[in-house]
Coordinates of C-alpha atoms and ligand atoms in Angstrom, one line a residue:
M1 CA 0.0 0.0 0.0
P2 CA 1.4 3.4 -0.9
M3 CA 2.4 5.6 2.1
H4 CA -0.2 8.3 1.4
A5 CA -3.0 5.6 1.4
Q6 CA -1.8 4.2 4.7
H7 CA -2.5 7.6 6.3
Q8 CA -5.9 8.1 4.9
H9 CA -7.5 7.0 8.2
A10 CA -7.1 9.8 10.6
H11 CA -8.9 10.0 13.9
F12 CA -9.2 13.0 16.3
C13 CA -9.8 13.1 20.0
D14 CA -9.1 15.2 23.0
V15 CA -7.1 12.4 24.8
L16 CA -5.3 9.4 23.4
V17 CA -4.2 6.9 25.9
I18 CA -1.4 4.6 24.8
G19 CA -1.8 1.3 26.6
G20 CA -5.0 -0.4 27.7
G21 CA -3.9 -2.1 30.9
V22 CA -5.7 -1.2 34.1
I23 CA -3.8 2.1 34.4
G24 CA -4.6 3.1 30.8
L25 CA -8.2 2.0 31.1
V26 CA -8.9 3.8 34.4
T27 CA -7.3 7.0 32.9
A28 CA -9.5 6.7 29.9
W29 CA -12.6 6.0 31.9
R30 CA -12.1 8.9 34.2
A31 CA -11.2 11.2 31.3
A32 CA -14.4 10.2 29.4
Q33 CA -16.5 10.8 32.5
R34 CA -15.2 14.4 32.5
G35 CA -16.5 14.9 29.0
L36 CA -13.2 14.5 27.1
R37 CA -13.4 12.6 23.8
T38 CA -11.0 9.8 24.7
A39 CA -9.4 6.9 22.7
V40 CA -7.2 4.0 23.7
A41 CA -4.6 2.4 21.5
D42 CA -3.8 -1.2 22.5
P43 CA -3.8 -4.5 20.5
A44 CA -5.5 -6.3 23.4
P45 CA -7.1 -3.8 25.8
G46 CA -7.7 -5.3 29.3
G47 CA -4.5 -7.4 29.0
G48 CA -1.1 -6.7 30.4
A49 CA 0.3 -7.2 33.8
A50 CA -3.1 -7.3 35.4
Q51 CA -3.7 -10.7 33.8
V52 CA -0.9 -12.0 35.9
A53 CA -1.0 -9.9 39.1
A54 CA -2.4 -11.4 42.3
G55 CA -4.3 -8.2 43.2
M56 CA -3.0 -7.7 46.7
L57 CA -3.8 -4.2 48.0
A58 CA -0.7 -4.3 50.3
A59 CA 0.2 -0.7 51.3
V60 CA 1.1 -1.8 54.8
T61 CA 2.6 -5.3 54.3
E62 CA 4.7 -4.2 51.3
L63 CA 6.1 -1.1 53.0
H64 CA 9.9 -0.6 52.5
Y65 CA 12.4 1.7 54.1
G66 CA 12.7 5.0 52.3
E67 CA 9.4 4.7 50.6
E68 CA 7.3 6.8 52.9
A69 CA 6.1 9.1 50.2
L70 CA 5.0 6.2 48.1
L71 CA 3.2 4.8 51.3
A72 CA 1.1 8.0 51.5
L73 CA 0.1 7.5 47.8
N74 CA -0.6 3.8 48.3
L75 CA -2.8 4.5 51.4
A76 CA -4.7 7.3 49.6
S77 CA -5.5 4.8 46.9
A78 CA -6.4 2.0 49.3
R79 CA -8.9 4.3 51.0
R80 CA -10.6 4.9 47.7
Y81 CA -11.0 1.2 46.8
P82 CA -14.5 0.6 48.4
A83 CA -16.1 3.6 46.7
F84 CA -14.2 3.1 43.5
T85 CA -15.3 -0.6 43.4
A86 CA -18.9 0.3 44.0
E87 CA -18.9 3.0 41.2
L88 CA -17.1 0.7 38.7
E89 CA -19.3 -2.3 39.4
E90 CA -22.4 0.0 38.9
A91 CA -21.0 1.4 35.7
S92 CA -19.9 -1.9 34.2
G93 CA -22.2 -4.5 35.8
V94 CA -19.1 -6.6 36.5
D95 CA -18.2 -8.0 40.0
T96 CA -14.5 -7.1 40.5
G97 CA -13.9 -9.5 43.3
Y98 CA -12.9 -6.9 45.8
R99 CA -12.5 -8.6 49.2
A100 CA -11.8 -6.7 52.5
C101 CA -10.2 -9.8 54.0
G102 CA -7.0 -8.4 55.6
T103 CA -3.5 -9.9 55.5
L104 CA -1.4 -12.1 57.8
A105 CA 2.4 -11.8 57.2
V106 CA 4.2 -14.6 59.1
A107 CA 7.8 -15.6 60.0
L108 CA 9.1 -19.2 59.5
D109 CA 12.4 -19.0 61.2
S110 CA 14.3 -16.6 63.6
D111 CA 15.8 -14.6 60.7
D112 CA 12.3 -14.1 59.2
R113 CA 11.0 -13.1 62.6
E114 CA 13.8 -10.5 62.9
H115 CA 12.8 -9.2 59.4
L116 CA 9.2 -9.0 60.4
R117 CA 10.0 -7.3 63.7
E118 CA 11.8 -4.6 61.8
L119 CA 8.9 -4.2 59.4
H120 CA 6.6 -3.9 62.4
A121 CA 8.8 -1.2 63.9
L122 CA 8.7 0.8 60.7
Q123 CA 5.0 0.4 60.4
Q124 CA 4.6 1.7 63.9
R125 CA 6.8 4.7 63.2
C126 CA 4.6 5.4 60.2
G127 CA 1.5 5.2 62.4
L128 CA 0.1 2.1 60.6
D129 CA -2.2 -0.5 62.0
A130 CA -0.4 -3.8 62.4
Q131 CA -0.7 -6.2 65.3
W132 CA 2.1 -8.6 66.4
L133 CA 0.8 -12.2 66.9
T134 CA 2.5 -15.3 68.3
G135 CA 2.8 -18.4 66.1
R136 CA -0.1 -20.0 68.0
E137 CA -2.3 -16.9 67.4
C138 CA -1.4 -17.0 63.7
R139 CA -2.5 -20.6 63.5
R140 CA -5.7 -19.9 65.3
L141 CA -6.5 -17.4 62.6
E142 CA -5.3 -19.6 59.8
P143 CA -5.3 -23.3 60.8
M144 CA -3.6 -24.4 57.5
L145 CA -0.4 -22.6 58.5
A146 CA 2.7 -24.8 59.1
P147 CA 3.2 -25.7 62.8
G148 CA 6.7 -24.0 62.7
V149 CA 5.4 -20.5 62.1
R150 CA 7.2 -18.3 64.7
G151 CA 5.0 -15.3 64.7
G152 CA 3.3 -12.8 62.4
L153 CA 1.7 -9.5 61.7
R154 CA -2.0 -9.1 61.4
V155 CA -2.8 -6.3 59.1
D156 CA -6.6 -5.9 58.8
G157 CA -6.4 -3.0 56.3
D158 CA -4.5 -4.8 53.4
H159 CA -7.2 -6.3 51.2
Q160 CA -7.4 -7.8 47.6
T161 CA -9.2 -7.4 44.4
D162 CA -9.3 -9.7 41.3
P163 CA -7.2 -7.9 38.6
R164 CA -8.6 -9.8 35.7
R165 CA -12.2 -8.9 36.7
L166 CA -11.0 -5.3 37.4
A167 CA -9.6 -5.1 33.8
R168 CA -12.8 -6.5 32.4
A169 CA -14.9 -4.1 34.4
L170 CA -12.8 -1.1 33.3
L171 CA -13.0 -2.1 29.7
T172 CA -16.8 -2.3 29.8
A173 CA -17.0 1.0 31.8
C174 CA -14.9 2.6 29.1
E175 CA -17.0 1.3 26.3
R176 CA -20.2 2.5 28.0
A177 CA -18.6 5.9 28.6
G178 CA -17.9 6.2 24.9
V179 CA -14.1 5.6 24.9
V180 CA -13.0 4.6 21.3
F181 CA -10.7 1.6 21.1
H182 CA -8.0 1.3 18.4
R183 CA -7.1 -2.4 18.7
T184 CA -3.6 -2.0 17.4
E185 CA -0.2 -0.9 18.7
A186 CA 0.9 2.8 18.9
V187 CA 4.3 2.8 17.1
R188 CA 5.3 6.4 17.1
L189 CA 4.4 9.6 18.9
L190 CA 3.2 12.4 16.6
S191 CA 4.2 15.9 17.3
A192 CA 3.1 19.3 16.0
G193 CA 5.6 22.1 16.6
D194 CA 6.9 21.6 20.2
R195 CA 3.8 19.6 21.3
A196 CA 2.9 15.9 21.3
A197 CA -0.1 15.5 19.0
G198 CA -1.2 11.8 19.2
A199 CA 0.3 8.7 17.7
E200 CA 0.8 6.7 14.6
L201 CA -0.6 3.2 14.9
A202 CA 0.8 -0.1 13.5
D203 CA -2.0 -0.3 11.0
G204 CA -0.8 2.9 9.4
S205 CA -3.6 5.1 10.7
R206 CA -3.0 8.2 12.9
V207 CA -4.8 9.4 15.9
T208 CA -4.3 13.0 16.6
A209 CA -5.0 14.2 20.1
E210 CA -4.8 17.4 22.1
Q211 CA -3.2 15.3 24.9
T212 CA -1.5 11.9 24.8
V213 CA -1.0 9.7 27.8
L214 CA 1.8 7.2 27.9
A215 CA 0.4 4.3 29.9
A216 CA 2.0 1.3 28.4
G217 CA 3.4 -0.3 31.5
S218 CA 6.9 -1.7 31.1
L219 CA 6.8 -0.7 27.3
S220 CA 6.3 3.0 28.1
G221 CA 10.0 3.7 27.8
R222 CA 10.2 2.4 24.2
L223 CA 7.8 4.5 22.1
A224 CA 9.5 6.0 19.0
G225 CA 9.2 9.7 18.6
V226 CA 9.4 10.5 22.3
P227 CA 12.5 12.7 23.0
E228 CA 15.2 10.7 24.8
D229 CA 15.1 12.9 28.0
V230 CA 11.3 12.6 28.2
L231 CA 11.0 8.8 27.8
P232 CA 10.0 7.4 31.2
P233 CA 12.8 5.4 32.7
V234 CA 10.8 2.2 33.2
R235 CA 12.1 -1.3 32.9
P236 CA 10.4 -4.7 33.0
V237 CA 10.7 -6.6 36.3
K238 CA 9.5 -10.2 35.7
G239 CA 7.1 -11.9 38.1
Q240 CA 6.1 -15.5 37.9
V241 CA 2.8 -16.4 39.4
L242 CA 0.8 -19.6 40.0
R243 CA -2.9 -20.2 40.1
L244 CA -4.3 -23.1 42.1
R245 CA -7.9 -24.2 42.8
V246 CA -9.3 -25.0 46.2
P247 CA -11.9 -27.7 45.7
S248 CA -15.1 -26.9 47.7
A249 CA -14.5 -29.7 50.1
Y250 CA -11.3 -27.9 51.3
R251 CA -12.8 -24.5 51.8
P252 CA -12.1 -22.2 53.4
F253 CA -8.5 -23.1 52.9
L254 CA -7.3 -19.6 53.9
S255 CA -9.6 -16.8 55.0
R256 CA -7.2 -13.9 54.2
T257 CA -4.0 -13.2 52.2
V258 CA -1.1 -14.9 53.8
R259 CA 2.5 -14.0 53.1
A260 CA 6.0 -14.5 54.3
V261 CA 9.6 -13.8 53.7
V262 CA 11.3 -17.2 53.2
R263 CA 15.1 -17.0 53.1
G264 CA 14.9 -13.5 51.8
G265 CA 12.3 -14.2 49.1
H266 CA 8.7 -13.1 49.3
V267 CA 5.9 -15.5 48.8
Y268 CA 2.2 -14.7 49.1
L269 CA -1.0 -16.7 48.9
V270 CA -4.1 -14.8 47.8
P271 CA -7.4 -16.7 48.3
R272 CA -10.4 -15.6 46.2
E273 CA -14.0 -16.2 47.2
N274 CA -14.5 -18.3 44.1
G275 CA -11.8 -20.8 45.2
E276 CA -8.9 -19.5 43.1
L277 CA -5.7 -19.4 45.1
V278 CA -2.9 -17.2 43.6
V279 CA 0.7 -17.8 44.7
G280 CA 3.3 -15.2 43.8
A281 CA 5.7 -14.0 42.9
T282 CA 9.3 -14.0 41.7
T283 CA 11.1 -10.7 41.2
E284 CA 13.6 -11.1 38.3
E285 CA 15.5 -8.5 36.3
L286 CA 15.6 -10.4 32.9
G287 CA 14.5 -7.8 30.4
W288 CA 11.5 -8.8 28.3
D289 CA 11.6 -12.5 29.1
T290 CA 8.2 -13.9 30.2
T291 CA 9.2 -17.6 30.2
V292 CA 7.7 -19.6 33.1
T293 CA 10.7 -21.6 34.4
A294 CA 10.9 -24.8 36.3
G295 CA 13.1 -22.9 38.8
G296 CA 10.5 -20.2 39.3
V297 CA 7.7 -22.6 39.8
Y298 CA 9.8 -24.7 42.1
E299 CA 10.8 -21.8 44.3
L300 CA 7.2 -20.6 44.7
L301 CA 5.8 -24.0 45.5
R302 CA 8.7 -24.8 47.9
D303 CA 8.2 -21.6 49.8
A304 CA 4.4 -21.8 49.7
H305 CA 4.6 -25.4 50.9
E306 CA 6.8 -24.4 53.8
L307 CA 4.2 -21.8 54.7
V308 CA 1.0 -23.9 54.1
P309 CA 1.9 -27.6 53.7
G310 CA -1.6 -28.6 52.5
I311 CA -1.0 -26.7 49.3
T312 CA 0.4 -29.8 47.6
E313 CA -3.1 -31.3 47.6
L314 CA -4.5 -28.6 45.4
P315 CA -4.8 -28.7 41.6
L316 CA -2.3 -26.4 39.9
V317 CA -4.3 -24.8 37.1
E318 CA -2.1 -22.0 35.6
T319 CA 1.5 -20.7 35.5
L320 CA 2.2 -17.3 34.1
A321 CA 4.9 -14.6 34.0
G322 CA 4.2 -10.9 33.7
L323 CA 6.3 -7.7 33.6
R324 CA 6.0 -5.0 36.3
P325 CA 6.9 -1.6 35.1
G326 CA 9.8 -0.8 37.5
S327 CA 11.0 2.8 37.9
P328 CA 14.3 4.0 39.5
D329 CA 12.6 4.8 42.8
N330 CA 9.9 2.1 42.6
A331 CA 7.2 4.8 42.4
P332 CA 4.9 5.7 39.5
L333 CA 5.3 8.6 37.1
L334 CA 2.1 10.6 37.0
G335 CA 1.1 13.7 35.1
P336 CA 2.6 16.1 32.5
T337 CA 6.0 15.4 31.1
A338 CA 8.5 18.0 29.9
L339 CA 7.0 17.6 26.4
P340 CA 3.8 19.8 26.2
G341 CA 0.8 17.6 25.5
L342 CA 2.4 14.4 26.7
L343 CA 1.5 12.9 30.1
A344 CA 2.7 9.8 31.8
A345 CA 0.9 7.2 33.9
T346 CA 3.4 4.5 34.3
G347 CA 6.1 3.0 36.5
H348 CA 3.7 1.6 39.0
H349 CA 6.0 -1.4 39.7
R350 CA 4.5 -3.6 42.5
N351 CA 1.5 -1.3 43.0
G352 CA -0.4 -1.0 39.8
V353 CA -3.6 -2.6 41.0
L354 CA -3.5 -0.8 44.3
L355 CA -2.9 2.6 42.6
T356 CA -5.6 2.2 40.0
P357 CA -8.3 4.3 41.7
L358 CA -5.9 7.1 42.6
T359 CA -4.2 7.1 39.2
G360 CA -7.6 7.5 37.4
D361 CA -8.5 10.5 39.6
V362 CA -5.1 12.2 39.4
M363 CA -4.8 11.8 35.6
A364 CA -8.4 13.1 35.0
E365 CA -7.5 16.1 37.1
A366 CA -4.3 16.7 35.2
L367 CA -6.0 16.2 31.8
T368 CA -8.8 18.6 32.6
T369 CA -7.0 21.3 34.6
G370 CA -3.4 20.9 33.6
R371 CA -2.5 20.6 37.3
L372 CA -1.4 17.6 39.3
P373 CA -3.3 17.2 42.6
E374 CA -1.1 17.9 45.7
E375 CA -0.8 14.2 46.7
A376 CA 0.6 13.3 43.3
R377 CA 3.2 16.1 43.0
P378 CA 6.1 14.1 44.4
F379 CA 5.5 11.6 41.5
S380 CA 5.8 14.0 38.6
P381 CA 7.8 12.5 35.7
G382 CA 10.0 15.6 35.9
R383 CA 11.9 14.1 38.9
F384 CA 13.8 12.0 36.4
T385 CA 14.5 14.6 33.7
P386 CA 18.2 15.6 33.6
S387 CA 17.7 19.3 34.4
S388 CA 15.7 18.5 37.5
L389 CA 18.5 16.3 38.9
A390 CA 20.6 19.4 39.6
P391 CA 19.6 21.0 42.9
P392 CA 18.0 24.4 42.6
A393 CA 20.4 27.3 43.2
W394 CA 18.9 28.2 46.6
E395 CA 19.8 24.7 47.9
V396 CA 23.5 25.0 47.1
P397 CA 25.3 26.3 50.2
P398 CA 27.5 29.4 49.6
F399 CA 31.2 28.6 49.2
Q400 CA 33.1 29.5 52.4
E401 CA 36.8 29.9 52.6
Q402 CA 38.2 27.5 55.2
P403 CA 40.6 29.1 57.7
A404 CA 44.1 28.2 56.9
Ligands
LIG501 N1 2.7 -6.5 44.7 C1 3.1 -7.8 44.4 C2 4.1 -8.0 43.4 O1 4.4 -7.1 42.6 O2 4.5 -9.1 43.3

């Protein structure tokens, strides 16, 4: 086909979202609700990392040193989950599997217990609700736990949702809100003067847009046409995940999310009301590789078995690997980039499902007003652009001659 014919299909919108995972979809849904003509470009909208993710909403149990700003963002999103779920289920007619079940994080040996004690101290310093339990108290809550469990943290505020249903619900809500789907890949950012102006798609068509949102998960750093210093510094972080089924005779197998650090690795078991039990996850820096490996499956089953020995009785129904969009500080990039007309909603790393409600609200605000809400300002993409890495002049202490 001649080039000029390839470009005969041109589409126009206010907002083009590149990427139809849960982050792209929630951005599109919220933008459409605000009256913006919105389109999404993705070969398989509703896919992506959410098809693999376990869906823990683990602001408190996945807290890490030095990530207090991210904690505030995570907690703000966790607080929105009940109302967000109700609104989304109403808009889509899809049950998203949100379950306010709480989490139990346990220790299997004395090193794990030390690790958990430190986490508990950090949680307390941050004013979070987490209760220390003895091994016996843990087993009273979850009788399937191994007899050797040495203690644990009961966190009643860390819940779960089903990411696959969440994606389906967002897709339906978008369709009902009038979002247009281009079921093909965006291959190049378009620009007009010094502004982003939409994207060229793999089928040769072009979507021109007042504003373009880069929400392509771990692929967000690879779109042609985006200036080098504006490309989000995201990388793929592989996670292998297993899905088992708890036959009805065995239920309830676990009544809440159960997790542990086992010899330095994290394992979690997320029980759904429908009997699915998700076991995750490896954390591997292997580029774009999504192979499920014997080693990955072995490690997950070995650690899960140490935690809950009865797991070996359950049918193993699915093994999958997905790619988390990791950023240099493990936090997302939200809002306008240094290129006018281009915004980012990416880099959510371990917290994409948790941050879905907040991301939708924050991005809709940025798209309609040009301003990022206060709570999201520390997560502006500008924190990674080279010019912002130099401290502002007023932070540089004046040079003082040292006495001889
Ligand atoms: N938040 C769980 C994970 O990324 O594995």
